Short mmCIF file of C-alpha atoms and ligand atoms in Angstrom, two decimals:
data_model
loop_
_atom_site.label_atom_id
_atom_site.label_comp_id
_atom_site.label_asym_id
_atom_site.label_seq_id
_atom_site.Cartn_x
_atom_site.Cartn_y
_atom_site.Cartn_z
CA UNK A 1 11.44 3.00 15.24
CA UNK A 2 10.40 4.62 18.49
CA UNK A 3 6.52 6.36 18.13
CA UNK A 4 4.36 8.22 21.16
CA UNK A 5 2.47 7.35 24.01
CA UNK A 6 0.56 5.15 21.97
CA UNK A 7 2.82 2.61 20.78
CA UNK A 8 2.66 -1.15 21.93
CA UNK A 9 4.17 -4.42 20.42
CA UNK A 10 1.19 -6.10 19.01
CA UNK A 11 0.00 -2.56 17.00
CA UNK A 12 3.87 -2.56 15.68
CA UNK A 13 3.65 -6.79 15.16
CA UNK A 14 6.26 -7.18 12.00
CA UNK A 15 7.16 -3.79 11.44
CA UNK A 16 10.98 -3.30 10.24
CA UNK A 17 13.17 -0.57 9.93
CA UNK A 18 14.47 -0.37 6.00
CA UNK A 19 18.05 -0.12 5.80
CA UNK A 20 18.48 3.72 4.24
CA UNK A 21 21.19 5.43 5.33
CA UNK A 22 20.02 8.93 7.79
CA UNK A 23 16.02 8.16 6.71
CA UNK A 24 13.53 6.57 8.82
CA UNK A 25 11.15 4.35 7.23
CA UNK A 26 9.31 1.53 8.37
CA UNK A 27 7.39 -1.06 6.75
CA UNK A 28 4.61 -2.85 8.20
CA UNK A 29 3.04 -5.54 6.25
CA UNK A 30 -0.77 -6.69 6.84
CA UNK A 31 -1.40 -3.51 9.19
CA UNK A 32 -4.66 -3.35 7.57
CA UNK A 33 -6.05 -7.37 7.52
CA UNK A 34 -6.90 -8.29 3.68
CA UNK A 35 -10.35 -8.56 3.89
CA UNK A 36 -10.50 -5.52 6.04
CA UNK A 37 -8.35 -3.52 3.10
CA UNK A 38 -10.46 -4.73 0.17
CA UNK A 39 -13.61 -3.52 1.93
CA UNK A 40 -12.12 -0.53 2.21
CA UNK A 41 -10.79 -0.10 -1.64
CA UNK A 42 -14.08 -0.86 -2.46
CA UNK A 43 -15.41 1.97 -0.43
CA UNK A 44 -13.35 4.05 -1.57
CA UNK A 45 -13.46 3.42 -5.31
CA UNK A 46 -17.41 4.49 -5.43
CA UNK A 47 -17.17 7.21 -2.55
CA UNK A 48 -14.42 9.71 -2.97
CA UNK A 49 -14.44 12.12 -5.97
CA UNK A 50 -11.58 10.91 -7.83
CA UNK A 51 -10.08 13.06 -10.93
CA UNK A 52 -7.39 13.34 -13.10
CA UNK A 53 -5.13 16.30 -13.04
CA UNK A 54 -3.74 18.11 -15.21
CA UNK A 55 0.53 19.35 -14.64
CA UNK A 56 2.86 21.52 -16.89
CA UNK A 57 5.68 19.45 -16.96
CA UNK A 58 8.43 21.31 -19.24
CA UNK A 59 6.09 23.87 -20.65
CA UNK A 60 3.59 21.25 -21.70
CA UNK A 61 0.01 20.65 -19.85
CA UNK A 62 -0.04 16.88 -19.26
CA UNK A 63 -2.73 14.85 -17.39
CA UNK A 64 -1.02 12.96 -14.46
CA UNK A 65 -0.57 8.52 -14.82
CA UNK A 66 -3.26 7.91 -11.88
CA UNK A 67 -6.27 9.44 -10.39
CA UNK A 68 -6.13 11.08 -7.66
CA UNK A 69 -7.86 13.54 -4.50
CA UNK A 70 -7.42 15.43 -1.66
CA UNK A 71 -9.16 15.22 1.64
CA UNK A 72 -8.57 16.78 4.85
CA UNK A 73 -9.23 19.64 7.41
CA UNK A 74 -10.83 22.51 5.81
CA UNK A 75 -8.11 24.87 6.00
CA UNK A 76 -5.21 22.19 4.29
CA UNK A 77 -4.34 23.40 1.12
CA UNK A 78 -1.50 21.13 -0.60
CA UNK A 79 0.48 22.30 -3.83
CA UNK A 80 2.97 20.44 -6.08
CA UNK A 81 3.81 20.55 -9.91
CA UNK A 82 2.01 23.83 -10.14
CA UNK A 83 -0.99 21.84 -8.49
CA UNK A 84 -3.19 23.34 -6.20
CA UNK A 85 -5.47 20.94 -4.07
CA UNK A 86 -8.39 21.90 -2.08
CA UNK A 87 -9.43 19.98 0.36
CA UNK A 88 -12.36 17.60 0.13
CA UNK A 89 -14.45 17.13 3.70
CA UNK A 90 -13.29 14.17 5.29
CA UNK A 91 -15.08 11.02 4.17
CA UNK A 92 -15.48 8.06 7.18
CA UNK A 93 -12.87 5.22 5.95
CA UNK A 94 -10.41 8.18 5.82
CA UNK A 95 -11.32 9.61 9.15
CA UNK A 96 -11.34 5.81 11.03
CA UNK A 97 -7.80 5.47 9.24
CA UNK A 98 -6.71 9.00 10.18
CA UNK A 99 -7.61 8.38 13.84
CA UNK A 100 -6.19 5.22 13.83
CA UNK A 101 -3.11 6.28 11.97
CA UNK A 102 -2.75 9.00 15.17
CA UNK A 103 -2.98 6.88 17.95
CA UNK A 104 -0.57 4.34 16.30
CA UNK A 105 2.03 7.15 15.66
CA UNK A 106 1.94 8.97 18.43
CA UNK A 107 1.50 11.46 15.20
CA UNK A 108 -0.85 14.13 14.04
CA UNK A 109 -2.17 13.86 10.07
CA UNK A 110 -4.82 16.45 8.87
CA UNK A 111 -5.10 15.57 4.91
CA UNK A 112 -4.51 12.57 3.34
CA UNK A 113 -3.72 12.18 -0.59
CA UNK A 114 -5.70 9.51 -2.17
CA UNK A 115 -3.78 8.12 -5.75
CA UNK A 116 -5.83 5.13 -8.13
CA UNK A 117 -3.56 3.42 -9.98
CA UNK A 118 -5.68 1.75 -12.15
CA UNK A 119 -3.32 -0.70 -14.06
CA UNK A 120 0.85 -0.53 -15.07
CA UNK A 121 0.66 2.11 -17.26
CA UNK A 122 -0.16 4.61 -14.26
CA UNK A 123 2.70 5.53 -11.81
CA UNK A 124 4.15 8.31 -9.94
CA UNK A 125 7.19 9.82 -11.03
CA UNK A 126 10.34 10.19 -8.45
CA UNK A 127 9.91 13.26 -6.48
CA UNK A 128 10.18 13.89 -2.52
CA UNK A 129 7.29 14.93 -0.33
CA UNK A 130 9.05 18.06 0.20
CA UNK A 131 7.07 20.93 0.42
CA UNK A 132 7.23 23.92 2.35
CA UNK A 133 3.69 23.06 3.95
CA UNK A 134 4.88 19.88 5.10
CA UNK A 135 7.79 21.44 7.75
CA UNK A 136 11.18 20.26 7.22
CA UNK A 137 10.78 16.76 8.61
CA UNK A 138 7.01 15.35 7.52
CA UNK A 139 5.80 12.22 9.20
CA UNK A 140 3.69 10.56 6.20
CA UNK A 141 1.83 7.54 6.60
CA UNK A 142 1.26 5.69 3.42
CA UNK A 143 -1.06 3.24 3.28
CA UNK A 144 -1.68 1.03 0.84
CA UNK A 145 -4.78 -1.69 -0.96
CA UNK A 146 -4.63 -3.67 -3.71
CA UNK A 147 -2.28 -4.37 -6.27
CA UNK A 148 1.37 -4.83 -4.34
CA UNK A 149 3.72 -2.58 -6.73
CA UNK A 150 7.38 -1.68 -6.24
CA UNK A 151 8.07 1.61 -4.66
CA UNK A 152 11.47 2.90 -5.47
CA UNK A 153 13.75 5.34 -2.77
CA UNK A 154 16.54 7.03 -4.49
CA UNK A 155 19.44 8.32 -2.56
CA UNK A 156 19.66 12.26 -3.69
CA UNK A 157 23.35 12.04 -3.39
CA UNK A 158 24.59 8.81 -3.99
CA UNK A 159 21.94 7.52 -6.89
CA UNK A 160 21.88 4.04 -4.53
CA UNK A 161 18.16 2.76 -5.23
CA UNK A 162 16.06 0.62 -2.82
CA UNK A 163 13.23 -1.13 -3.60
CA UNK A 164 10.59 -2.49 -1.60
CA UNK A 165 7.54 -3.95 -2.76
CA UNK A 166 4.55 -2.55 -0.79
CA UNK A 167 1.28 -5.03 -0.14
CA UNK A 168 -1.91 -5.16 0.30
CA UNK A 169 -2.86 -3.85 3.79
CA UNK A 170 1.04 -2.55 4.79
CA UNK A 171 1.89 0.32 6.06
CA UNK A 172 4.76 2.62 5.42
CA UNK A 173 5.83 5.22 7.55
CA UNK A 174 8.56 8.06 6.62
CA UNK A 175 9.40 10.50 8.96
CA UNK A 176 12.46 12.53 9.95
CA UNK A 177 15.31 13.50 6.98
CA UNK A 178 13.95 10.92 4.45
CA UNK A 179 12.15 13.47 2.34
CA UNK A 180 15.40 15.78 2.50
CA UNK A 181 17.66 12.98 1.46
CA UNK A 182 15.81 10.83 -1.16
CA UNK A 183 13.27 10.72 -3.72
CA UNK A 184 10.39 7.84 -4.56
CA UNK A 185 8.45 6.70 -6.95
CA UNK A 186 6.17 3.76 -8.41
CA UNK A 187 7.14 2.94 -12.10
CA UNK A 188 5.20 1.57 -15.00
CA UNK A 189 4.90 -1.62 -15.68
CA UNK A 190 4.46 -3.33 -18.36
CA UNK A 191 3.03 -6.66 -16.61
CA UNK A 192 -0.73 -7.15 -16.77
CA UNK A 193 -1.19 -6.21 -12.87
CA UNK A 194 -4.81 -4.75 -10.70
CA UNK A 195 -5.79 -1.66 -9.47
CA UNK A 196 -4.05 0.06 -6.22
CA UNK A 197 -4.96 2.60 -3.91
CA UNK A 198 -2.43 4.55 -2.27
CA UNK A 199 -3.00 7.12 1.01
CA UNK A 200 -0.71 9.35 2.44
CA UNK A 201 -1.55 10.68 5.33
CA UNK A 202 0.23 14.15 5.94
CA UNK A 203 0.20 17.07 8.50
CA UNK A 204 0.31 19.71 6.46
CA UNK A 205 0.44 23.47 8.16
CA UNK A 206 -2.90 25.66 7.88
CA UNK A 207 -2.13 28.43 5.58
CA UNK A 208 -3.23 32.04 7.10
CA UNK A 209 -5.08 34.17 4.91
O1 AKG B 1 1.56 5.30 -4.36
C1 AKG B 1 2.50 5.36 -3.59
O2 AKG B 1 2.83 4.43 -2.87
C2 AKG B 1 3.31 6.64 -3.54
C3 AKG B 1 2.51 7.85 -3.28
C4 AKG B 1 3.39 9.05 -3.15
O3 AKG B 1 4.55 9.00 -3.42
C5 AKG B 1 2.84 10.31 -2.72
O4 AKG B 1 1.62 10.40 -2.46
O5 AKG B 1 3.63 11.27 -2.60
#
């Protein structure tokens, strides 16, 4: 996959293309090195104001499978599931990764979504990053430490499902149609696994009051 004016080989060193029909995602393992991401999680366990939210899903209020926050630029507000999140002020790991994440891309982010997984029983159900703040073809950058789960794409259309199992340290980046054409998802597991924190890193348009 082709990024900006800031792309070279070594930054891109083991990054592959993932074979899903009219998406574009790429999968970088050890983008972040492992002792490099663990600092990190640790940082980030003690430092950013983590909660639990609440959804109606079906007419019932039910608190979401993971923790979870929002940080960003002051005027990003992100909403999903009835969910409204404000934006927290960006804290430093998240502001080194943003600007990092920028110059790698070639991309712009201005919020990130932070999600604690804290063992198998919390997931995230199958949805697509689809919102109307996000433009028609978001370029997320997921990030993730820890615990390697599987993250599931679903094919709206045909059903086809495509796993990929995402590491400690790797990067995943989705851009163009992918969030028009299929869903994703981590399930629950019922294997005794470790914590995981996931960041997306969006661009997500200021609202205008
Ligand atoms: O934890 C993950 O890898 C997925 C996160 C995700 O799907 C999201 O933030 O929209």
């Amino acid at each position: 996959m082709q990024f900006g004016l800031f792309d070279n080989e070594h930054a891109h060193a083991g990054a592959r293309d993932l074979a899903l029909p009219g998406a574009a995602v790429s999968y970088q393992p050890g983008w972040l090195s492992a002792d490099n991401a663990t600092a990190i999680a640790t940082r980030l366990k003690s430092q950013l104001q983590w909660h639990q939210d609440t959804i109606k899903l079906f007419g019932k209020l039910v608190k979401i499978p993971r923790l979870q926050v929002w940080y960003g630029d002051t005027n990003t507000v992100y909403s999903y599931s009835g969910l409204t999140l404000s934006p927290h002020p960006w804290q430093h790991d998240l502001k080194v990764l943003r600007d990092t994440l920028q110059a790698h891309t070639g991309g712009h982010f201005n919020s990130v979504l932070a999600n604690w997984y804290r063992d198998g029983k919390d997931s995230m159900g199958l949805h697509s990053d689809d919102e109307p703040e996000l433009g028609p073809q978001p370029l997320i950058a997921s990030v993730t430490l820890g615990q390697p789960r599987p993250f599931a794409f679903v094919n709206k259309q045909t059903k086809a499902r495509t796993t990929i199992v995402l590491e400690h340290g790797s990067l995943l980046l989705m851009q163009g149609d992918t969030q028009r054409l299929y869903q994703h998802g981590i399930n629950k597991t019922t294997r005794q696994v470790g914590e995981r924190i996931n960041l997306t890193f969006r661009y997500v348009y200021p609202y205008s009051a």
